[in-house]
XYZ file of N, CA and C in Angstrom:
492
model
N -9.884 -17.618 -1.080
C -9.156 -16.741 -1.487
C -7.373 -16.871 -1.525
N -7.120 -16.021 -2.561
C -5.828 -16.120 -3.037
C -4.520 -15.491 -1.807
N -3.281 -15.596 -2.128
C -2.428 -14.626 -1.287
C -2.749 -13.167 -1.426
N -2.183 -12.996 0.187
C -2.452 -10.852 0.405
C -1.808 -10.865 1.024
N -1.699 -9.487 0.624
C -0.176 -8.512 1.305
C -1.259 -7.102 1.801
N -1.243 -6.904 3.005
C -1.573 -5.687 3.162
C -0.686 -4.598 4.240
N 0.031 -3.186 3.570
C 0.688 -2.408 4.296
C -0.457 -1.537 4.389
N 0.515 -0.797 6.019
C -0.244 0.531 6.290
C 0.699 1.409 6.909
N 0.284 2.761 6.668
C 1.184 3.637 7.489
C 0.845 4.017 8.784
N 1.182 3.470 9.489
C 1.263 4.219 10.731
C 1.680 5.518 11.193
N 0.677 6.464 11.637
C 1.372 7.788 11.809
C 0.992 7.532 13.563
N 1.922 7.866 14.587
C 1.676 8.510 15.505
C 2.922 9.721 16.184
N 2.028 10.658 16.078
C 2.764 12.122 16.442
C 3.999 11.630 15.089
N 5.306 12.225 15.827
C 6.057 12.245 14.211
C 7.035 11.292 14.149
N 6.341 10.316 14.814
C 6.744 8.518 14.666
C 5.818 7.866 13.492
N 6.664 7.559 11.971
C 5.899 6.969 10.808
C 6.225 5.635 10.741
N 5.356 4.466 11.048
C 5.932 3.400 11.237
C 5.042 2.458 9.950
N 5.471 0.729 9.612
C 4.882 0.245 8.950
C 4.490 -1.325 9.774
N 2.974 -1.445 9.526
C 2.289 -2.230 9.566
C 2.113 -3.153 8.161
N 2.798 -4.452 8.512
C 2.127 -5.804 7.148
C 1.648 -6.585 7.612
N 0.826 -7.109 6.710
C 0.036 -8.543 7.038
C 0.359 -9.520 6.106
N 0.686 -10.454 6.227
C 0.324 -11.393 4.762
C -0.705 -12.704 5.109
N -1.714 -12.622 4.642
C -2.125 -13.688 4.510
C -2.107 -14.902 3.155
N -2.110 -16.251 3.591
C -2.511 -16.760 2.817
C -3.090 -18.592 3.262
N -3.376 -18.519 2.050
C -4.844 -19.927 1.998
C -4.255 -20.647 1.886
N -4.458 -22.084 2.296
C -4.526 -23.584 2.894
C -3.632 -24.060 2.026
N -3.814 -23.441 0.707
C -3.691 -23.956 -0.468
C -1.552 -24.159 -0.413
N -0.902 -23.086 -0.104
C 0.704 -22.463 0.292
C 0.899 -23.024 1.460
N 0.259 -24.303 2.452
C 0.128 -25.328 3.434
C 2.254 -26.186 2.607
N 2.397 -25.433 3.906
C 4.202 -26.199 3.905
C 4.553 -25.912 2.392
N 4.409 -24.969 2.218
C 5.253 -24.698 0.548
C 5.810 -22.800 1.145
N 5.898 -22.822 2.211
C 6.545 -21.393 2.923
C 7.848 -21.844 3.444
N 8.861 -21.016 3.193
C 9.981 -20.538 3.769
C 10.111 -19.295 4.005
N 11.387 -19.453 5.045
C 11.869 -17.918 5.341
C 11.568 -17.323 6.263
N 11.785 -15.603 7.151
C 11.796 -15.158 8.845
C 9.884 -15.611 9.217
N 9.039 -15.976 8.068
C 7.770 -16.087 8.756
C 7.367 -17.782 9.127
N 8.726 -17.989 8.917
C 8.507 -18.971 9.363
C 7.653 -20.372 8.144
N 7.555 -21.756 8.259
C 6.581 -22.541 7.448
C 4.913 -22.421 7.757
N 4.117 -22.431 7.048
C 2.969 -22.579 7.114
C 2.234 -23.963 7.285
N 2.416 -24.890 8.531
C 2.208 -26.234 8.803
C 1.128 -26.421 9.936
N 1.423 -24.950 10.465
C 0.701 -25.683 11.998
C 2.104 -26.055 12.690
N 3.109 -26.822 12.353
C 4.534 -27.169 13.409
C 5.023 -25.823 13.685
N 4.702 -25.173 15.123
C 6.040 -24.319 15.343
C 7.687 -25.213 15.578
N 7.536 -26.171 15.511
C 9.479 -26.603 15.901
C 10.094 -25.984 14.261
N 9.258 -26.034 13.078
C 10.605 -25.872 12.131
C 10.078 -24.321 11.703
N 9.837 -23.284 12.318
C 10.065 -21.889 11.893
C 11.097 -21.146 12.150
N 12.126 -21.821 12.786
C 13.303 -20.868 13.050
C 14.161 -21.682 11.899
N 13.988 -21.440 10.930
C 15.255 -22.179 10.184
C 16.167 -21.296 8.841
N 17.237 -21.220 9.193
C 17.863 -20.020 8.236
C 17.884 -20.585 7.019
N 18.300 -20.408 6.302
C 17.933 -20.105 4.580
C 19.126 -21.583 4.043
N 19.458 -22.384 5.643
C 20.566 -22.925 4.467
C 20.136 -24.302 5.072
N 18.762 -24.277 5.933
C 18.000 -25.586 6.015
C 18.082 -25.990 7.956
N 19.592 -25.208 8.507
C 19.532 -25.746 9.913
C 18.331 -25.139 11.073
N 17.534 -25.824 11.257
C 16.742 -25.390 12.228
C 16.602 -25.362 13.120
N 16.736 -24.304 14.351
C 16.788 -23.723 15.889
C 15.364 -23.950 16.706
N 15.937 -24.217 17.519
C 14.864 -24.338 18.292
C 14.116 -22.956 19.161
N 12.623 -23.344 19.555
C 11.999 -21.434 20.092
C 12.730 -21.020 20.910
N 13.253 -21.573 21.347
C 14.215 -21.077 22.719
C 15.255 -20.341 22.838
N 15.276 -20.095 21.321
C 16.733 -19.631 20.917
C 16.913 -18.065 21.330
N 16.974 -17.203 21.777
C 17.333 -15.922 22.719
C 16.715 -15.216 20.961
N 16.190 -13.840 21.429
C 16.148 -12.881 19.974
C 17.650 -13.002 19.564
N 18.920 -12.940 19.710
C 19.692 -12.359 19.497
C 20.482 -13.653 18.586
N 20.240 -14.503 20.017
C 20.799 -16.108 18.495
C 19.888 -15.966 17.528
N 18.291 -15.930 17.660
C 17.474 -15.681 15.981
C 18.116 -14.731 15.120
N 18.145 -13.775 15.715
C 18.568 -12.745 14.814
C 20.164 -13.366 14.191
N 21.138 -13.818 14.703
C 22.347 -14.300 14.201
C 22.264 -15.374 13.377
N 21.695 -16.212 13.811
C 21.500 -16.917 12.517
C 20.420 -17.987 12.079
N 19.532 -16.883 12.357
C 18.287 -17.287 11.344
C 18.162 -15.475 10.434
N 17.771 -14.803 11.001
C 17.499 -13.531 10.432
C 18.539 -12.980 9.314
N 19.743 -12.725 10.034
C 20.912 -12.375 8.692
C 21.216 -13.626 7.516
N 20.458 -14.915 7.847
C 21.005 -15.972 6.700
C 19.762 -15.493 5.814
N 18.792 -14.921 5.870
C 17.853 -14.749 5.177
C 17.994 -13.434 4.741
N 19.304 -12.348 5.232
C 19.272 -10.636 4.312
C 19.504 -10.929 2.414
N 19.050 -10.312 1.722
C 18.872 -10.048 0.287
C 20.100 -9.275 0.120
N 20.800 -9.564 -1.267
C 21.814 -8.468 -1.239
C 20.933 -7.086 -1.967
N 21.462 -5.659 -2.442
C 21.042 -4.602 -3.096
C 20.580 -5.490 -4.700
N 21.170 -5.751 -5.471
C 20.384 -6.480 -6.851
C 19.635 -7.240 -6.650
N 18.824 -8.506 -5.455
C 18.470 -8.643 -5.695
C 16.925 -8.802 -4.426
N 17.370 -7.189 -4.526
C 15.842 -6.489 -3.062
C 14.688 -6.258 -4.055
N 13.825 -6.521 -3.397
C 12.399 -6.226 -4.171
C 11.874 -4.533 -4.126
N 12.778 -4.149 -2.730
C 12.867 -2.658 -2.611
C 12.666 -1.185 -3.495
N 14.188 -1.817 -4.226
C 15.100 -1.046 -5.059
C 15.543 -0.017 -4.611
N 15.999 1.097 -5.540
C 17.158 2.464 -5.089
C 15.772 3.393 -4.382
N 16.420 3.992 -3.159
C 18.255 3.782 -2.394
C 18.470 2.438 -1.792
N 18.580 1.476 -1.418
C 19.068 -0.013 -0.697
C 19.911 0.613 0.230
N 19.931 0.456 1.342
C 20.542 0.794 2.857
C 20.784 -0.601 3.774
N 22.281 -0.156 4.049
C 22.422 -1.751 4.925
C 23.804 -1.632 5.405
N 23.208 -1.415 7.116
C 24.161 -1.190 8.041
C 24.414 -2.699 8.466
N 25.531 -4.027 8.062
C 25.449 -5.330 8.373
C 25.769 -5.020 10.040
N 26.571 -4.102 10.356
C 27.009 -4.113 11.847
C 26.275 -3.323 12.979
N 24.795 -2.994 12.049
C 24.006 -2.599 13.057
C 23.312 -4.265 14.518
N 23.471 -3.454 15.493
C 22.909 -4.867 16.814
C 21.797 -3.739 17.201
N 20.751 -4.675 16.673
C 19.987 -4.203 17.734
C 19.155 -4.592 18.573
N 18.638 -4.182 18.885
C 18.032 -4.218 21.337
C 17.228 -5.021 21.466
N 17.774 -6.645 21.643
C 17.198 -7.387 21.696
C 16.164 -8.247 23.055
N 14.663 -7.939 22.571
C 13.529 -8.297 23.284
C 14.231 -8.943 24.628
N 14.940 -9.827 24.609
C 15.046 -10.441 25.886
C 16.018 -9.785 27.201
N 16.507 -9.237 26.451
C 17.466 -8.321 27.098
C 16.765 -6.870 27.745
N 15.833 -6.620 27.471
C 15.051 -5.282 28.237
C 14.487 -5.282 29.424
N 14.746 -4.632 30.451
C 14.282 -4.967 31.651
C 12.913 -3.580 31.724
N 11.490 -4.487 31.208
C 10.563 -3.819 31.199
C 9.694 -3.060 32.369
N 9.219 -2.110 32.324
C 8.942 -1.498 33.799
C 7.827 -1.998 34.042
N 6.916 -1.598 35.565
C 5.700 -2.119 35.634
C 4.729 -1.175 34.950
N 5.322 -0.058 34.951
C 4.561 1.074 34.090
C 4.293 0.461 33.027
N 5.239 -0.202 31.979
C 4.904 -0.318 30.976
C 3.955 -1.851 30.751
N 4.253 -2.668 31.561
C 3.405 -3.734 31.509
C 2.470 -3.282 31.878
N 1.692 -2.544 32.765
C 0.111 -2.282 33.079
C -0.014 -1.697 31.539
N 0.467 -0.434 31.582
C -0.156 0.437 29.562
C -0.196 -0.700 28.850
N 0.828 -1.527 28.578
C 0.687 -2.336 27.778
C -0.447 -3.576 27.186
N -0.758 -4.213 28.777
C -1.009 -5.275 28.705
C -0.254 -6.439 28.557
N 0.576 -6.221 29.872
C 1.306 -7.186 29.050
C 2.471 -7.473 27.895
N 2.030 -6.748 26.808
C 2.139 -7.119 25.091
C 3.602 -6.594 25.489
N 4.566 -7.691 24.897
C 5.896 -7.578 24.598
C 6.237 -6.663 23.603
N 5.776 -7.249 22.051
C 5.612 -5.562 21.316
C 5.320 -4.332 21.426
N 4.428 -4.134 22.451
C 3.786 -2.288 22.508
C 5.044 -2.032 23.785
N 5.568 -3.033 24.577
C 6.813 -2.251 25.307
C 7.748 -2.078 25.281
N 8.132 -2.799 23.794
C 9.306 -2.807 23.511
C 9.623 -1.638 22.195
N 8.492 -1.141 21.510
C 8.016 -0.031 20.822
C 8.092 1.054 21.449
N 7.988 1.157 23.320
C 7.513 2.323 23.936
C 8.796 2.611 24.503
N 9.902 1.109 25.178
C 11.300 1.557 25.267
C 12.015 2.166 23.640
N 11.787 1.552 23.163
C 12.906 1.525 21.986
C 12.986 3.051 21.529
N 11.129 4.027 21.525
C 11.376 5.392 20.835
C 10.799 6.485 22.253
N 10.369 6.052 23.261
C 10.581 7.014 24.324
C 8.796 7.397 24.853
N 8.223 6.983 23.734
C 6.827 7.307 23.260
C 5.308 6.238 23.439
N 4.902 6.546 24.433
C 4.161 5.362 24.828
C 3.122 5.655 23.825
N 2.746 6.360 22.895
C 1.652 6.306 22.229
C 2.054 5.255 20.711
N 3.292 5.294 20.147
C 3.649 4.106 19.849
C 3.256 2.675 20.177
N 3.876 2.537 21.607
C 3.709 1.635 21.778
C 1.703 0.618 21.941
N 1.035 2.046 22.383
C -0.358 1.515 22.124
C -0.837 1.390 21.074
N 0.013 2.222 19.842
C -0.264 1.901 18.603
C -0.333 0.404 17.699
N 0.861 -0.015 18.498
C 1.493 -2.066 18.817
C 0.811 -2.616 18.815
N 0.090 -2.168 20.377
C -0.570 -2.971 20.508
C -2.466 -3.204 20.132
N -3.205 -1.503 19.081
C -4.105 -1.827 18.689
C -3.565 -1.984 17.411
N -2.981 -2.032 16.915
C -2.800 -2.764 15.363
C -2.834 -4.797 15.597
N -1.885 -4.811 16.905
C -2.190 -5.738 16.972
C -4.214 -7.007 17.618
N -4.001 -6.427 18.302
C -6.047 -6.626 18.324
C -6.119 -6.547 17.599
N -6.200 -5.419 16.402
C -7.059 -5.531 14.915
C -6.838 -6.586 14.617
N -5.810 -7.310 14.236
C -5.698 -8.021 13.499
C -5.488 -9.857 13.974
N -5.389 -9.956 15.358
C -6.599 -10.786 16.432
C -8.010 -10.733 15.885
N -8.651 -9.706 15.597
C -9.728 -9.851 15.918
C -10.388 -10.548 14.546
N -9.797 -9.628 13.376
C -10.025 -10.046 11.767
C -9.428 -11.936 11.274
N -8.843 -12.156 12.548
C -8.696 -13.180 12.554
C -9.394 -14.532 13.141
N -10.370 -13.758 14.304
C -11.506 -14.362 14.574
C -12.383 -14.382 13.675
N -12.545 -13.010 13.268
C -14.180 -13.151 12.010
C -13.432 -13.892 11.084
N -12.071 -13.809 10.176
C -11.770 -15.116 9.324
C -12.292 -16.449 9.487
N -11.654 -16.923 10.849
C -12.120 -18.193 11.266
C -13.487 -18.395 11.097
N -14.400 -17.444 11.707
C -16.025 -17.239 11.178
C -16.533 -17.314 9.878
N -16.121 -17.256 8.575
C -16.172 -17.002 7.560
C -16.153 -18.390 6.648
N -16.980 -18.587 5.410
C -18.183 -18.168 6.368
C -18.896 -18.574 7.663
N -20.266 -17.691 8.051
C -20.930 -18.049 9.332
C -20.630 -19.151 9.666
N -20.918 -19.750 11.127
C -21.174 -21.024 11.685
C -22.317 -20.059 12.198
N -23.324 -21.245 11.626
C -25.009 -20.965 11.962
C -25.046 -21.657 13.456
N -25.886 -22.236 14.286
C -26.010 -23.010 15.295
C -27.656 -23.040 15.572
N -28.292 -24.120 14.192
C -29.125 -23.851 14.569
C -29.605 -25.455 14.420
N -31.120 -25.657 15.034
C -31.677 -27.317 14.522
C -31.303 -27.400 12.958
N -31.111 -28.842 12.700
C -30.764 -28.858 11.666
C -32.030 -29.210 10.408
N -33.071 -28.717 11.014
C -34.526 -29.035 9.922
C -35.668 -27.520 10.682
N -35.571 -27.182 9.950
C -36.768 -26.472 10.143
C -38.252 -26.503 9.553
N -39.341 -26.316 10.148
C -40.734 -26.607 10.243
C -41.397 -25.621 9.848
N -41.797 -24.947 9.134
C -42.627 -23.421 8.545
C -44.365 -24.455 8.313
N -44.534 -23.437 8.791
C -46.596 -23.916 8.704
C -46.839 -22.255 8.358
N -47.681 -22.541 7.420
C -48.616 -21.442 6.886
C -49.762 -21.372 7.058
N -50.587 -20.504 7.565
C -51.718 -20.303 7.919
C -52.631 -19.460 6.797
N -53.650 -19.738 6.384
C -54.710 -18.956 5.728
C -55.597 -18.206 6.158
């Protein structure tokens, strides 16, 4: 199958956000770069800046943002999103590894960091749970795709007898 991008709008009360899934076939192995890393099964080269500098996966989320994330920012002229394009270069996000997750968030989110992060940032547990559900659905889809075509466990030879 060819490349596919799936974008869905998820609404939870007054919150609306996008989930984006990018699926590539093995044809693209070793041919990707950017914020999603290199599709080659080697996690050690996924934290690469636009200039080719590679950072260890152990860097903090703030270091990743500054060294890798900002290097991939595109100009208004190069954006595929069209106008109006807004950019706040001075914006500093809240970094995942600086949040103190409460026991309530940890238990409600099944220890899922993205769920806990979204709850902490919005103050709405339903948003965190929606994140958790989106991730669970993605994992289920990956499991189904990994078994396609289906793996059938059966004897290599079938014997059929017809009685008259």
